[in-house]
Each structure stands twice: as C-alpha cells, then as structure tokens.
Amino acid sequence: MAKLTKKEVLHVAELSNLKLTDTEIKKFTPQLDKIIEFVAILSEVDTEGVSATHQTTGLINVLRDDEVKTDEALTPDQALSGTDTYNGYFKVPAILTERSSE
Amino acid sequence: MNTPLTIKETQDGLKSKKFSAVELVDLYLSQIKKYNSEYNIFLTVTEEEAYKKAKDLDNEGIYSNPLSGVVTSYKDIFLTKGIRTTAGSKVLESYIPAYSATSVKRLESAGAISIGKLNCDAWAHGASGENSDFGPTKNPWNKEYVPGGSSSGSAAVLAANMSLVSLGSDTGGSTRQPANFCNLVGLKPTRGAISRYGVIAMSSSIDTVGSFTHSVDDMEIMFDVLRGEDGLDGIAKDFKKREIKSKFRIGIAKEYFTEGLESEVHQMIDDVRKTFEAMDIEVVELSLPHTKYAVPVYYIIQPAEVSSNLGRFDGIRYGNPRDNFGSEAKRRIMLGSYVLSAGYYDAFFDKAQRVRTKLIEDFDNAFEKVDAILSPVSPTPPFKLGKNTSDPLKMYLEDVYTASINLAGIPSLALPSTFSADKLPIGFQLIGPNFSEHNLFELGRRYHQEINYKPSVAF
C-alpha cells in the first residue's frame, strides 16, 4: 500500500473538522500510516458471500408509543444549559457576512 | 475499623450498627484526601451529596435495598445531573449535564451512595489511562505502573479503597484490562443487557457499561440492579436469568497462545486450567481461526464510529472548540474519517464489517462445544507509565484478547487470580455466549472458592 501523504492527512483533517499544526502533521502522518498499514491486513481474508455485521443484537426498528413523557422531558432552560445562548436560542458562529458597501 | 470489601460485609455491619453509613463515607473520604493527589483517581469528589445520602440512609435505618450503603463512583463519561462530567477531556472540562445516566439512577435507587467522578483516558480512548487530559492515574499496587485503561480511575479507586464498587465502560477491553491490572472482578456484559443511556458514546455498535467489584458475588448483585430495559436505549432488553448449569465445559483457543503473550501470563492460564480440571470441569482445546484479525477489524470500526460520535463536539452545543481534543482523539477521528472516506470505504470499513461476521461465526462454533472460553485479558502484566505512549499501534495491541469479544457482542468476566514476580496483579477472563452472565458468575465463584480467594486492597 502506498505511503500516506501529507496531502491525504490534510484532506482527512478537513473532513474531520480539525485544524492541525505543522508539528501535529509531522507527528500524525507516520503514526496513521503505520496503523493503516496494520489494518490493511484484512484484505487477505476471503469475504466472498459474507454479509456485513452492523450490530449484534438482532433487534430491528425498536419503537415506542408516540406520547409526551413530561417527567422525563428537559425544560427549555435545562435543554439550553451548558452553552452560550441568546434569547432562548443556541448561539452559533455567523456563516454569512454583511455585504460591504462596495 | 477496617473498611469492608464486600456488599454483604457492608450491609451486615450497617444492620448490626457496627458502623453507620456516615462513618463509611468518613472512611472513604479520608482515604481520598490522603492519596488522591498522588494517584490522580478522582476528577470530582461529591462529598456533600455523599453525606446527604448517607444521613438519609442512617435516619431510615433499614438498609434493605440491594445496594444500601454501598459507596460507588463513576467513570467520568457517565452523565450525572448537576455534577461536572468531562469524559477525561478538556473539551468538556466545565460541562454540567442536565440529566443522569440510567446506570447512575439505578445504582442510586438501589441504595448506593455516589462519592464522585473518576479519571479515564479521554473519551475512553486508551489502554493505560495515560490519554487523560487531566494527567495519568497511577496503579495503587505500584505507582510506577499504569492501572490499565481506559477505565483507569474506576479500577484504581477500588484498589486504593476509595469506593466499594464502581462503573466504567468496555468498548474494546476498557473494563476487563484495568480490572486485571488492579486485582479486581470486571464485567463486560452482553450488548443490550445494560442500558447505555447517558453514557457519552464512543463506538455505538460496540460500547457496553462495565462494572468493577472485589468479588463475584458483588458483581452479580450489581449486574442484577443494572440490567434490563429502560425505554431510553433501543438495544436494552429484559432477559430471564438462565438456569445455572451443574456441569461445565471450558474451551481454550490455540490462537490465543502466540508470540506476544508473556510467559508469566501464559503460566497463570496453565495454572487456572489445572485448577478447573481439578474441580472436575472438562477443558478442551478449540480454534478461533480469525483471532489475528480482531484488532485490525476493531481499529477500523471503532475509529469510524468515534469520528461520527465526536462530530457533535463542535464547541457550539457542548463545551470547548475542537482544537481542545488531545492527540489520541484527533488520531482516532482522522483514522475514522479516512476509513469512511470515498475510495477507502469498501476496502476498509465494509471489509471490516464482513470480517466481523467471520469473528462472530468463530465464537458461535466454539459455543456449540463449550460453555465458556478461558483467555488471558492482557498479553502482559501491568506495564510502566510511559512505556507505550510514543507508539499508538503498540498500545492498540493491548486489546488483542479483548476486542473480539466486543465485536461479537458477547459477555466476558475478568477475574483476579494471582500476582506477578514484580508483585503486580494478573488475571484472566471467562467469555460466554450472549446473556450467559449468570453462568459465568457461577464458574468464577467456584474458581475463587477453589483457590480460597480473598479480596484485597493496595492500602
């Protein structure tokens, strides 16, 4: 298997919403490369006709009645606790900027 | 007064007024005050809440619930309403949950006294406790050694006699390995036996709630309090306790005895085998042919699920921004993104799920012949702090005897057995088919009776 490149590490970091420092890129690239090489051993297992296991419980579509359980529900204040809020809403970074005058 | 090391001893003492619940809390807290800064076991101590509960119990004076007066503590990935929960990470260093995990609620309504939240590898990623963003926990049996991980504090807390029982989690060995490194009983239950509600998710197709106790009897009490449906975790289900077998047959997998297994651990397994045979339990050799693929499968599926679960920590809804993740969390998130990304999904993630099916078939075939499988937990006795920190892959190989059990969803009971030449605990695990926990308890109990096992603490 080809060596993991810096470009691939930066791509994966972007997919992961992580910003890496140069030191981290230097540290992680060989470490991730070694791990990927190790797990790639699975290619030698014959899995022709073998189905994939997603879970082990065998349960399918576990549903409950659609009823409000007030004793288990969080109050709006509880639901918003532990984060920055504004007028009872979550505060998020702006994704749009104001149009400049030009 | 000596601190009791079993639930029975605790409750007998309370009922006969030998000591009060408040006096018990006094004892554990004095131990915490004396040793916690040196061993770094608790991240948060809930002294006030513990005294309040103890006083209530003493005023009532009945102590008739299954865990009345039992002092307990939680790995810091269990949500506790109004009490800081960090997951061992700087991302959540000041996060206060609005509700408690089902397991926490169940222990408390069964009479347990919660005394605090325990250090762990951040997000439960690790096999030594050294990935905690709050510094490593040290092994109470020898502080130059790791207590195991990722439930490092949950094991050390019992060995240091700071709580009678504790909760951890087991996604790839994170309860059984630290239990072994700290001379304790540890249980990885069947998937779906215990609700995961309110436990910060790591790998959603593998995570389980783990428990730590000093004895098998106590583990059974804990398990029966914790298990069953709560209507909040779709996989949690009720099940009937199976009839306890009178005659057992145990298997040993030849694939478990490879190069990486240290001779002291190998010797201990041979001794345990002889003990079982002396108890008139048949031990047969069998094969789990895909064993060597378990760690590779685990280090594809688990990081993939980690990358998804940790996606929600974006600094908006919970805690601090993503640059607060430590190195191991970043590695696993990136590894997960990689195996799920376009061009690699089929070769890695999908392939791993298919090999996972083969691993499960190995166990299914084995359990047609035997009731339980005897196995090492860790390939080595406890190792020194710093030994494996520079090479993540080497740390991952700690999971060689544990991860396949999680991938298959089946239960395993880790049992303390003896001490190494360096006076460090070593033990083994008994792996069983789905929902066979009570039979594993029976086997474990019989083994401990046979060797006249007595619980002990480091200090």
GROMACS .gro file of N, CA and C in nm, chain B residues 164-315:
model
  456
  266LEU      N    1  -1.646   0.119   4.718
  266LEU     CA    2  -1.660  -0.028   4.723
  266LEU      C    3  -1.684  -0.088   4.585
  267VAL      N    4  -1.760  -0.017   4.502
  267VAL     CA    5  -1.785  -0.062   4.365
  267VAL      C    6  -1.770   0.059   4.274
  268SER      N    7  -1.762   0.036   4.142
  268SER     CA    8  -1.755   0.149   4.050
  268SER      C    9  -1.805   0.108   3.913
  269LEU      N   10  -1.834   0.208   3.831
  269LEU     CA   11  -1.874   0.182   3.693
  269LEU      C   12  -1.768   0.234   3.597
  270GLY      N   13  -1.751   0.159   3.488
  270GLY     CA   14  -1.663   0.201   3.379
  270GLY      C   15  -1.734   0.169   3.249
  271SER      N   16  -1.661   0.164   3.141
  271SER     CA   17  -1.721   0.121   3.016
  271SER      C   18  -1.623   0.024   2.950
  272ASP      N   19  -1.676  -0.059   2.860
  272ASP     CA   20  -1.591  -0.157   2.793
  272ASP      C   21  -1.629  -0.160   2.645
  273THR      N   22  -1.544  -0.097   2.563
  273THR     CA   23  -1.567  -0.093   2.419
  273THR      C   24  -1.471  -0.186   2.347
  274GLY      N   25  -1.349  -0.203   2.406
  274GLY     CA   26  -1.253  -0.297   2.347
  274GLY      C   27  -1.168  -0.364   2.453
  275GLY      N   28  -1.212  -0.354   2.579
  275GLY     CA   29  -1.137  -0.411   2.691
  275GLY      C   30  -1.122  -0.315   2.807
  276SER      N   31  -1.183  -0.199   2.795
  276SER     CA   32  -1.161  -0.088   2.890
  276SER      C   33  -1.209  -0.111   3.033
  277THR      N   34  -1.282  -0.220   3.057
  277THR     CA   35  -1.314  -0.257   3.195
  277THR      C   36  -1.230  -0.378   3.237
  278ARG      N   37  -1.225  -0.478   3.150
  278ARG     CA   38  -1.156  -0.602   3.188
  278ARG      C   39  -1.006  -0.584   3.210
  279GLN      N   40  -0.941  -0.506   3.124
  279GLN     CA   41  -0.796  -0.490   3.135
  279GLN      C   42  -0.757  -0.413   3.263
  280PRO      N   43  -0.819  -0.298   3.293
  280PRO     CA   44  -0.787  -0.233   3.420
  280PRO      C   45  -0.827  -0.317   3.543
  281ALA      N   46  -0.937  -0.393   3.533
  281ALA     CA   47  -0.974  -0.481   3.644
  281ALA      C   48  -0.859  -0.579   3.671
  282ASN      N   49  -0.806  -0.635   3.563
  282ASN     CA   50  -0.694  -0.728   3.576
  282ASN      C   51  -0.568  -0.663   3.633
  283PHE      N   52  -0.540  -0.541   3.591
  283PHE     CA   53  -0.419  -0.471   3.636
  283PHE      C   54  -0.431  -0.423   3.781
  284CYS      N   55  -0.553  -0.425   3.836
  284CYS     CA   56  -0.573  -0.374   3.972
  284CYS      C   57  -0.631  -0.478   4.067
  285ASN      N   58  -0.627  -0.608   4.028
  285ASN     CA   59  -0.671  -0.716   4.117
  285ASN      C   60  -0.821  -0.713   4.147
  286LEU      N   61  -0.904  -0.698   4.042
  286LEU     CA   62  -1.047  -0.683   4.062
  286LEU      C   63  -1.128  -0.772   3.970
  287VAL      N   64  -1.256  -0.787   4.005
  287VAL     CA   65  -1.351  -0.852   3.915
  287VAL      C   66  -1.407  -0.743   3.824
  288GLY      N   67  -1.410  -0.769   3.693
  288GLY     CA   68  -1.465  -0.672   3.597
  288GLY      C   69  -1.557  -0.743   3.499
  289LEU      N   70  -1.669  -0.679   3.468
  289LEU     CA   71  -1.764  -0.742   3.374
  289LEU      C   72  -1.787  -0.658   3.251
  290LYS      N   73  -1.771  -0.723   3.134
  290LYS     CA   74  -1.818  -0.667   3.008
  290LYS      C   75  -1.945  -0.745   2.977
  291PRO      N   76  -2.062  -0.680   2.988
  291PRO     CA   77  -2.188  -0.754   2.970
  291PRO      C   78  -2.223  -0.776   2.823
  292THR      N   79  -2.323  -0.861   2.800
  292THR     CA   80  -2.379  -0.879   2.666
  292THR      C   81  -2.431  -0.745   2.616
  293ARG      N   82  -2.414  -0.717   2.486
  293ARG     CA   83  -2.472  -0.596   2.428
  293ARG      C   84  -2.622  -0.599   2.449
  294GLY      N   85  -2.676  -0.493   2.507
  294GLY     CA   86  -2.819  -0.487   2.528
  294GLY      C   87  -2.862  -0.532   2.667
  295ALA      N   88  -2.770  -0.586   2.746
  295ALA     CA   89  -2.807  -0.627   2.882
  295ALA      C   90  -2.825  -0.504   2.971
  296ILE      N   91  -2.738  -0.403   2.953
  296ILE     CA   92  -2.743  -0.282   3.036
  296ILE      C   93  -2.758  -0.159   2.946
  297SER      N   94  -2.849  -0.072   2.981
  297SER     CA   95  -2.874   0.049   2.901
  297SER      C   96  -2.752   0.139   2.896
  298ARG      N   97  -2.725   0.195   2.777
  298ARG     CA   98  -2.614   0.290   2.763
  298ARG      C   99  -2.661   0.434   2.776
  299TYR      N  100  -2.789   0.454   2.809
  299TYR     CA  101  -2.843   0.590   2.813
  299TYR      C  102  -2.765   0.678   2.910
  300GLY      N  103  -2.718   0.792   2.860
  300GLY     CA  104  -2.645   0.885   2.946
  300GLY      C  105  -2.497   0.853   2.961
  301VAL      N  106  -2.448   0.758   2.882
  301VAL     CA  107  -2.304   0.732   2.881
  301VAL      C  108  -2.250   0.794   2.751
  302ILE      N  109  -2.152   0.881   2.762
  302ILE     CA  110  -2.102   0.951   2.643
  302ILE      C  111  -2.053   0.848   2.542
  303ALA      N  112  -2.110   0.852   2.421
  303ALA     CA  113  -2.089   0.745   2.324
  303ALA      C  114  -1.949   0.752   2.262
  304MET      N  115  -1.889   0.632   2.248
  304MET     CA  116  -1.761   0.621   2.179
  304MET      C  117  -1.786   0.549   2.046
  305SER      N  118  -1.823   0.421   2.056
  305SER     CA  119  -1.841   0.339   1.938
  305SER      C  120  -1.976   0.269   1.951
  306SER      N  121  -2.077   0.322   1.882
  306SER     CA  122  -2.215   0.287   1.914
  306SER      C  123  -2.256   0.144   1.880
  307SER      N  124  -2.177   0.071   1.799
  307SER     CA  125  -2.215  -0.069   1.776
  307SER      C  126  -2.138  -0.164   1.869
  308ILE      N  127  -2.055  -0.107   1.957
  308ILE     CA  128  -1.970  -0.192   2.044
  308ILE      C  129  -1.975  -0.154   2.192
  309ASP      N  130  -2.004  -0.028   2.225
  309ASP     CA  131  -1.998   0.019   2.365
  309ASP      C  132  -2.081  -0.068   2.461
  310THR      N  133  -2.026  -0.093   2.581
  310THR     CA  134  -2.107  -0.152   2.688
  310THR      C  135  -2.070  -0.086   2.820
  311VAL      N  136  -2.162  -0.093   2.917
  311VAL     CA  137  -2.137  -0.042   3.052
  311VAL      C  138  -2.064  -0.150   3.131
  312GLY      N  139  -1.949  -0.118   3.188
  312GLY     CA  140  -1.873  -0.216   3.265
  312GLY      C  141  -1.883  -0.189   3.415
  313SER      N  142  -1.868  -0.295   3.495
  313SER     CA  143  -1.872  -0.278   3.641
  313SER      C  144  -1.746  -0.336   3.704
  314PHE      N  145  -1.708  -0.278   3.818
  314PHE     CA  146  -1.592  -0.324   3.895
  314PHE      C  147  -1.635  -0.358   4.037
  315THR      N  148  -1.592  -0.475   4.086
  315THR     CA  149  -1.617  -0.513   4.226
  315THR      C  150  -1.496  -0.592   4.277
  316HIS      N  151  -1.498  -0.620   4.409
  316HIS     CA  152  -1.391  -0.703   4.466
  316HIS      C  153  -1.424  -0.852   4.458
  317SER      N  154  -1.554  -0.885   4.439
  317SER     CA  155  -1.590  -1.028   4.441
  317SER      C  156  -1.695  -1.058   4.336
  318VAL      N  157  -1.705  -1.187   4.301
  318VAL     CA  158  -1.803  -1.228   4.200
  318VAL      C  159  -1.945  -1.211   4.254
  319ASP      N  160  -1.966  -1.241   4.383
  319ASP     CA  161  -2.100  -1.222   4.442
  319ASP      C  162  -2.147  -1.078   4.423
  320ASP      N  163  -2.056  -0.984   4.450
  320ASP     CA  164  -2.093  -0.842   4.437
  320ASP      C  165  -2.122  -0.807   4.291
  321MET      N  166  -2.047  -0.868   4.199
  321MET     CA  167  -2.071  -0.840   4.057
  321MET      C  168  -2.211  -0.884   4.018
  322GLU      N  169  -2.253  -0.998   4.070
  322GLU     CA  170  -2.386  -1.047   4.036
  322GLU      C  171  -2.494  -0.952   4.088
  323ILE      N  172  -2.473  -0.901   4.209
  323ILE     CA  173  -2.570  -0.805   4.266
  323ILE      C  174  -2.575  -0.680   4.178
  324MET      N  175  -2.458  -0.628   4.141
  324MET     CA  176  -2.451  -0.508   4.057
  324MET      C  177  -2.524  -0.531   3.925
  325PHE      N  178  -2.492  -0.645   3.863
  325PHE     CA  179  -2.548  -0.676   3.731
  325PHE      C  180  -2.700  -0.682   3.736
  326ASP      N  181  -2.753  -0.746   3.842
  326ASP     CA  182  -2.898  -0.760   3.850
  326ASP      C  183  -2.967  -0.626   3.879
  327VAL      N  184  -2.896  -0.533   3.941
  327VAL     CA  185  -2.951  -0.399   3.961
  327VAL      C  186  -2.947  -0.319   3.830
  328LEU      N  187  -2.839  -0.335   3.754
  328LEU     CA  188  -2.817  -0.251   3.636
  328LEU      C  189  -2.895  -0.296   3.512
  329ARG      N  190  -2.921  -0.426   3.499
  329ARG     CA  191  -2.968  -0.476   3.371
  329ARG      C  192  -3.116  -0.448   3.345
  330GLY      N  193  -3.151  -0.460   3.217
  330GLY     CA  194  -3.292  -0.452   3.177
  330GLY      C  195  -3.328  -0.322   3.107
  331GLU      N  196  -3.443  -0.330   3.041
  331GLU     CA  197  -3.496  -0.218   2.962
  331GLU      C  198  -3.519  -0.093   3.044
  332ASP      N  199  -3.494   0.022   2.981
  332ASP     CA  200  -3.530   0.148   3.046
  332ASP      C  201  -3.614   0.237   2.953
  333GLY      N  202  -3.641   0.186   2.833
  333GLY     CA  203  -3.720   0.265   2.739
  333GLY      C  204  -3.642   0.380   2.678
  334LEU      N  205  -3.513   0.389   2.706
  334LEU     CA  206  -3.433   0.503   2.660
  334LEU      C  207  -3.315   0.461   2.573
  335ASP      N  208  -3.281   0.332   2.576
  335ASP     CA  209  -3.177   0.279   2.489
  335ASP      C  210  -3.242   0.167   2.409
  336GLY      N  211  -3.253   0.186   2.277
  336GLY     CA  212  -3.325   0.092   2.192
  336GLY      C  213  -3.274  -0.051   2.198
  337ILE      N  214  -3.147  -0.073   2.237
  337ILE     CA  215  -3.097  -0.211   2.239
  337ILE      C  216  -3.109  -0.276   2.376
  338ALA      N  217  -3.144  -0.198   2.478
  338ALA     CA  218  -3.151  -0.257   2.613
  338ALA      C  219  -3.275  -0.343   2.624
  339LYS      N  220  -3.258  -0.467   2.668
  339LYS     CA  221  -3.377  -0.552   2.682
  339LYS      C  222  -3.372  -0.637   2.808
  340ASP      N  223  -3.492  -0.673   2.851
  340ASP     CA  224  -3.503  -0.761   2.967
  340ASP      C  225  -3.472  -0.903   2.923
  341PHE      N  226  -3.416  -0.981   3.012
  341PHE     CA  227  -3.400  -1.123   2.980
  341PHE      C  228  -3.408  -1.204   3.108
  342LYS      N  229  -3.448  -1.330   3.091
  342LYS     CA  230  -3.462  -1.418   3.207
  342LYS      C  231  -3.327  -1.474   3.244
  343LYS      N  232  -3.300  -1.479   3.372
  343LYS     CA  233  -3.177  -1.541   3.421
  343LYS      C  234  -3.178  -1.688   3.377
  344ARG      N  235  -3.069  -1.730   3.312
  344ARG     CA  236  -3.065  -1.868   3.264
  344ARG      C  237  -3.049  -1.965   3.380
  345GLU      N  238  -3.094  -2.085   3.356
  345GLU     CA  239  -3.073  -2.189   3.456
  345GLU      C  240  -2.922  -2.211   3.472
  346ILE      N  241  -2.879  -2.222   3.598
  346ILE     CA  242  -2.735  -2.240   3.622
  346ILE      C  243  -2.697  -2.385   3.595
  347LYS      N  244  -2.596  -2.401   3.515
  347LYS     CA  245  -2.552  -2.536   3.479
  347LYS      C  246  -2.489  -2.605   3.599
  348SER      N  247  -2.501  -2.736   3.601
  348SER     CA  248  -2.432  -2.807   3.709
  348SER      C  249  -2.297  -2.856   3.657
  349LYS      N  250  -2.293  -2.886   3.528
  349LYS     CA  251  -2.169  -2.934   3.469
  349LYS      C  252  -2.124  -2.839   3.358
  350PHE      N  253  -1.998  -2.797   3.368
  350PHE     CA  254  -1.947  -2.702   3.269
  350PHE      C  255  -1.838  -2.765   3.185
  351ARG      N  256  -1.826  -2.712   3.063
  351ARG     CA  257  -1.710  -2.747   2.981
  351ARG      C  258  -1.647  -2.615   2.933
  352ILE      N  259  -1.516  -2.606   2.951
  352ILE     CA  260  -1.445  -2.482   2.916
  352ILE      C  261  -1.353  -2.507   2.797
  353GLY      N  262  -1.345  -2.408   2.708
  353GLY     CA  263  -1.256  -2.419   2.592
  353GLY      C  264  -1.135  -2.327   2.605
  354ILE      N  265  -1.026  -2.369   2.541
  354ILE     CA  266  -0.908  -2.283   2.532
  354ILE      C  267  -0.873  -2.273   2.383
  355ALA      N  268  -0.860  -2.150   2.333
  355ALA     CA  269  -0.833  -2.132   2.190
  355ALA      C  270  -0.683  -2.134   2.165
  356LYS      N  271  -0.642  -2.219   2.070
  356LYS     CA  272  -0.498  -2.232   2.045
  356LYS      C  273  -0.440  -2.102   1.989
  357GLU      N  274  -0.523  -2.023   1.919
  357GLU     CA  275  -0.475  -1.897   1.861
  357GLU      C  276  -0.438  -1.792   1.966
  358TYR      N  277  -0.480  -1.814   2.091
  358TYR     CA  278  -0.451  -1.715   2.196
  358TYR      C  279  -0.307  -1.726   2.248
  359PHE      N  280  -0.239  -1.835   2.210
  359PHE     CA  281  -0.105  -1.855   2.266
  359PHE      C  282   0.001  -1.829   2.160
  360THR      N  283   0.022  -1.702   2.135
  360THR     CA  284   0.115  -1.660   2.031
  360THR      C  285   0.235  -1.588   2.093
  361GLU      N  286   0.324  -1.546   2.006
  361GLU     CA  287   0.449  -1.479   2.048
  361GLU      C  288   0.433  -1.369   2.152
  362GLY      N  289   0.336  -1.279   2.129
  362GLY     CA  290   0.323  -1.161   2.214
  362GLY      C  291   0.284  -1.191   2.359
  363LEU      N  292   0.241  -1.315   2.386
  363LEU     CA  293   0.194  -1.349   2.521
  363LEU      C  294   0.312  -1.372   2.615
  364GLU      N  295   0.319  -1.292   2.721
  364GLU     CA  296   0.433  -1.307   2.813
  364GLU      C  297   0.422  -1.433   2.897
  365SER      N  298   0.538  -1.489   2.932
  365SER     CA  299   0.539  -1.622   2.993
  365SER      C  300   0.465  -1.626   3.127
  366GLU      N  301   0.472  -1.516   3.203
  366GLU     CA  302   0.402  -1.517   3.332
  366GLU      C  303   0.251  -1.530   3.315
  367VAL      N  304   0.199  -1.464   3.211
  367VAL     CA  305   0.055  -1.470   3.185
  367VAL      C  306   0.020  -1.611   3.133
  368HIS      N  307   0.103  -1.662   3.045
  368HIS     CA  308   0.083  -1.797   2.991
  368HIS      C  309   0.080  -1.900   3.107
  369GLN      N  310   0.177  -1.887   3.196
  369GLN     CA  311   0.186  -1.978   3.311
  369GLN      C  312   0.060  -1.971   3.396
  370MET      N  313   0.011  -1.847   3.419
  370MET     CA  314  -0.110  -1.829   3.500
  370MET      C  315  -0.228  -1.899   3.435
  371ILE      N  316  -0.241  -1.888   3.301
  371ILE     CA  317  -0.352  -1.954   3.231
  371ILE      C  318  -0.340  -2.106   3.246
  372ASP      N  319  -0.219  -2.158   3.237
  372ASP     CA  320  -0.198  -2.302   3.257
  372ASP      C  321  -0.241  -2.345   3.398
  373ASP      N  322  -0.207  -2.262   3.496
  373ASP     CA  323  -0.244  -2.293   3.634
  373ASP      C  324  -0.396  -2.290   3.653
  374VAL      N  325  -0.460  -2.190   3.592
  374VAL     CA  326  -0.606  -2.180   3.604
  374VAL      C  327  -0.671  -2.303   3.541
  375ARG      N  328  -0.618  -2.342   3.428
  375ARG     CA  329  -0.669  -2.461   3.359
  375ARG      C  330  -0.662  -2.584   3.451
  376LYS      N  331  -0.546  -2.599   3.516
  376LYS     CA  332  -0.528  -2.714   3.607
  376LYS      C  333  -0.627  -2.707   3.723
  377THR      N  334  -0.650  -2.586   3.773
  377THR     CA  335  -0.746  -2.569   3.882
  377THR      C  336  -0.886  -2.613   3.838
  378PHE      N  337  -0.927  -2.568   3.720
  378PHE     CA  338  -1.060  -2.608   3.670
  378PHE      C  339  -1.067  -2.760   3.653
  379GLU      N  340  -0.959  -2.818   3.601
  379GLU     CA  341  -0.960  -2.964   3.581
  379GLU      C  342  -0.969  -3.038   3.715
  380ALA      N  343  -0.900  -2.980   3.815
  380ALA     CA  344  -0.906  -3.042   3.948
  380ALA      C  345  -1.047  -3.031   4.007
  381MET      N  346  -1.124  -2.934   3.958
  381MET     CA  347  -1.261  -2.918   4.005
  381MET      C  348  -1.357  -3.004   3.923
  382ASP      N  349  -1.300  -3.094   3.841
  382ASP     CA  350  -1.381  -3.184   3.760
  382ASP      C  351  -1.456  -3.111   3.648
  383ILE      N  352  -1.397  -3.002   3.602
  383ILE     CA  353  -1.454  -2.931   3.487
  383ILE      C  354  -1.366  -2.964   3.366
  384GLU      N  355  -1.432  -3.011   3.262
  384GLU     CA  356  -1.357  -3.053   3.144
  384GLU      C  357  -1.304  -2.931   3.068
  385VAL      N  358  -1.175  -2.935   3.029
  385VAL     CA  359  -1.118  -2.826   2.950
  385VAL      C  360  -1.074  -2.882   2.816
  386VAL      N  361  -1.126  -2.826   2.707
  386VAL     CA  362  -1.093  -2.877   2.574
  386VAL      C  363  -1.029  -2.767   2.489
  387GLU      N  364  -0.944  -2.810   2.395
  387GLU     CA  365  -0.883  -2.712   2.305
  387GLU      C  366  -0.976  -2.688   2.187
  388LEU      N  367  -0.979  -2.565   2.140
  388LEU     CA  368  -1.059  -2.535   2.023
  388LEU      C  369  -0.989  -2.428   1.941
  389SER      N  370  -1.052  -2.390   1.830
  389SER     CA  371  -0.988  -2.294   1.740
  389SER      C  372  -1.081  -2.176   1.712
  390LEU      N  373  -1.025  -2.056   1.719
  390LEU     CA  374  -1.095  -1.934   1.677
  390LEU      C  375  -1.008  -1.875   1.565
  391PRO      N  376  -1.025  -1.930   1.442
  391PRO     CA  377  -0.927  -1.905   1.336
  391PRO      C  378  -0.906  -1.759   1.297
  392HIS      N  379  -1.003  -1.670   1.320
  392HIS     CA  380  -0.987  -1.532   1.276
  392HIS      C  381  -0.933  -1.438   1.383
  393THR      N  382  -0.885  -1.497   1.494
  393THR     CA  383  -0.838  -1.417   1.607
  393THR      C  384  -0.742  -1.305   1.567
  394LYS      N  385  -0.648  -1.333   1.476
  394LYS     CA  386  -0.547  -1.232   1.448
  394LYS      C  387  -0.602  -1.110   1.372
  395TYR      N  388  -0.726  -1.124   1.324
  395TYR     CA  389  -0.787  -1.011   1.253
  395TYR      C  390  -0.872  -0.922   1.345
  396ALA      N  391  -0.886  -0.963   1.472
  396ALA     CA  392  -0.976  -0.890   1.561
  396ALA      C  393  -0.931  -0.745   1.583
  397VAL      N  394  -0.802  -0.724   1.612
  397VAL     CA  395  -0.755  -0.587   1.638
  397VAL      C  396  -0.765  -0.500   1.512
  398PRO      N  397  -0.723  -0.551   1.394
  398PRO     CA  398  -0.745  -0.470   1.272
  398PRO      C  399  -0.893  -0.435   1.248
  399VAL      N  400  -0.984  -0.532   1.267
  399VAL     CA  401  -1.127  -0.501   1.249
  399VAL      C  402  -1.168  -0.393   1.349
  400TYR      N  403  -1.124  -0.412   1.473
  400TYR     CA  404  -1.161  -0.318   1.580
  400TYR      C  405  -1.111  -0.177   1.551
  401TYR      N  406  -0.986  -0.167   1.500
  401TYR     CA  407  -0.930  -0.033   1.475
  401TYR      C  408  -0.971   0.024   1.339
  402ILE      N  409  -1.072  -0.037   1.277
  402ILE     CA  410  -1.141   0.028   1.165
  402ILE      C  411  -1.281   0.070   1.211
  403ILE      N  412  -1.356  -0.027   1.265
  403ILE     CA  413  -1.496   0.001   1.301
  403ILE      C  414  -1.504   0.105   1.415
  404GLN      N  415  -1.421   0.084   1.517
  404GLN     CA  416  -1.428   0.174   1.633
  404GLN      C  417  -1.391   0.319   1.598
  405PRO      N  418  -1.277   0.347   1.530
  405PRO     CA  419  -1.249   0.487   1.495
  405PRO      C  420  -1.355   0.547   1.401
  406ALA      N  421  -1.412   0.462   1.313
  406ALA     CA  422  -1.517   0.513   1.224
  406ALA      C  423  -1.633   0.565   1.307
  407GLU      N  424  -1.674   0.486   1.408
  407GLU     CA  425  -1.786   0.527   1.492
  407GLU      C  426  -1.747   0.643   1.584
  408VAL      N  427  -1.620   0.645   1.626
  408VAL     CA  428  -1.569   0.757   1.707
  408VAL      C  429  -1.577   0.887   1.626
  409SER      N  430  -1.535   0.882   1.499
  409SER     CA  431  -1.533   1.005   1.419
  409SER      C  432  -1.674   1.061   1.405
  410SER      N  433  -1.770   0.970   1.400
  410SER     CA  434  -1.909   1.014   1.390
  410SER      C  435  -1.959   1.070   1.524
  411ASN      N  436  -1.936   0.995   1.633
  411ASN     CA  437  -1.986   1.039   1.765
  411ASN      C  438  -1.920   1.168   1.812
  412LEU      N  439  -1.792   1.187   1.782
  412LEU     CA  440  -1.724   1.308   1.830
  412LEU      C  441  -1.749   1.427   1.736
  413GLY      N  442  -1.821   1.401   1.626
  413GLY     CA  443  -1.857   1.510   1.536
  413GLY      C  444  -1.943   1.616   1.603
  414ARG      N  445  -2.021   1.573   1.705
  414ARG     CA  446  -2.113   1.667   1.770
  414ARG      C  447  -2.040   1.767   1.860
  415PHE      N  448  -1.914   1.741   1.890
  415PHE     CA  449  -1.842   1.835   1.977
  415PHE      C  450  -1.774   1.940   1.891
  416ASP      N  451  -1.855   2.042   1.859
  416ASP     CA  452  -1.809   2.148   1.769
  416ASP      C  453  -1.796   2.280   1.843
  417GLY      N  454  -1.804   2.276   1.976
  417GLY     CA  455  -1.790   2.397   2.054
  417GLY      C  456  -1.917   2.482   2.058
   0.00000   0.00000   0.00000
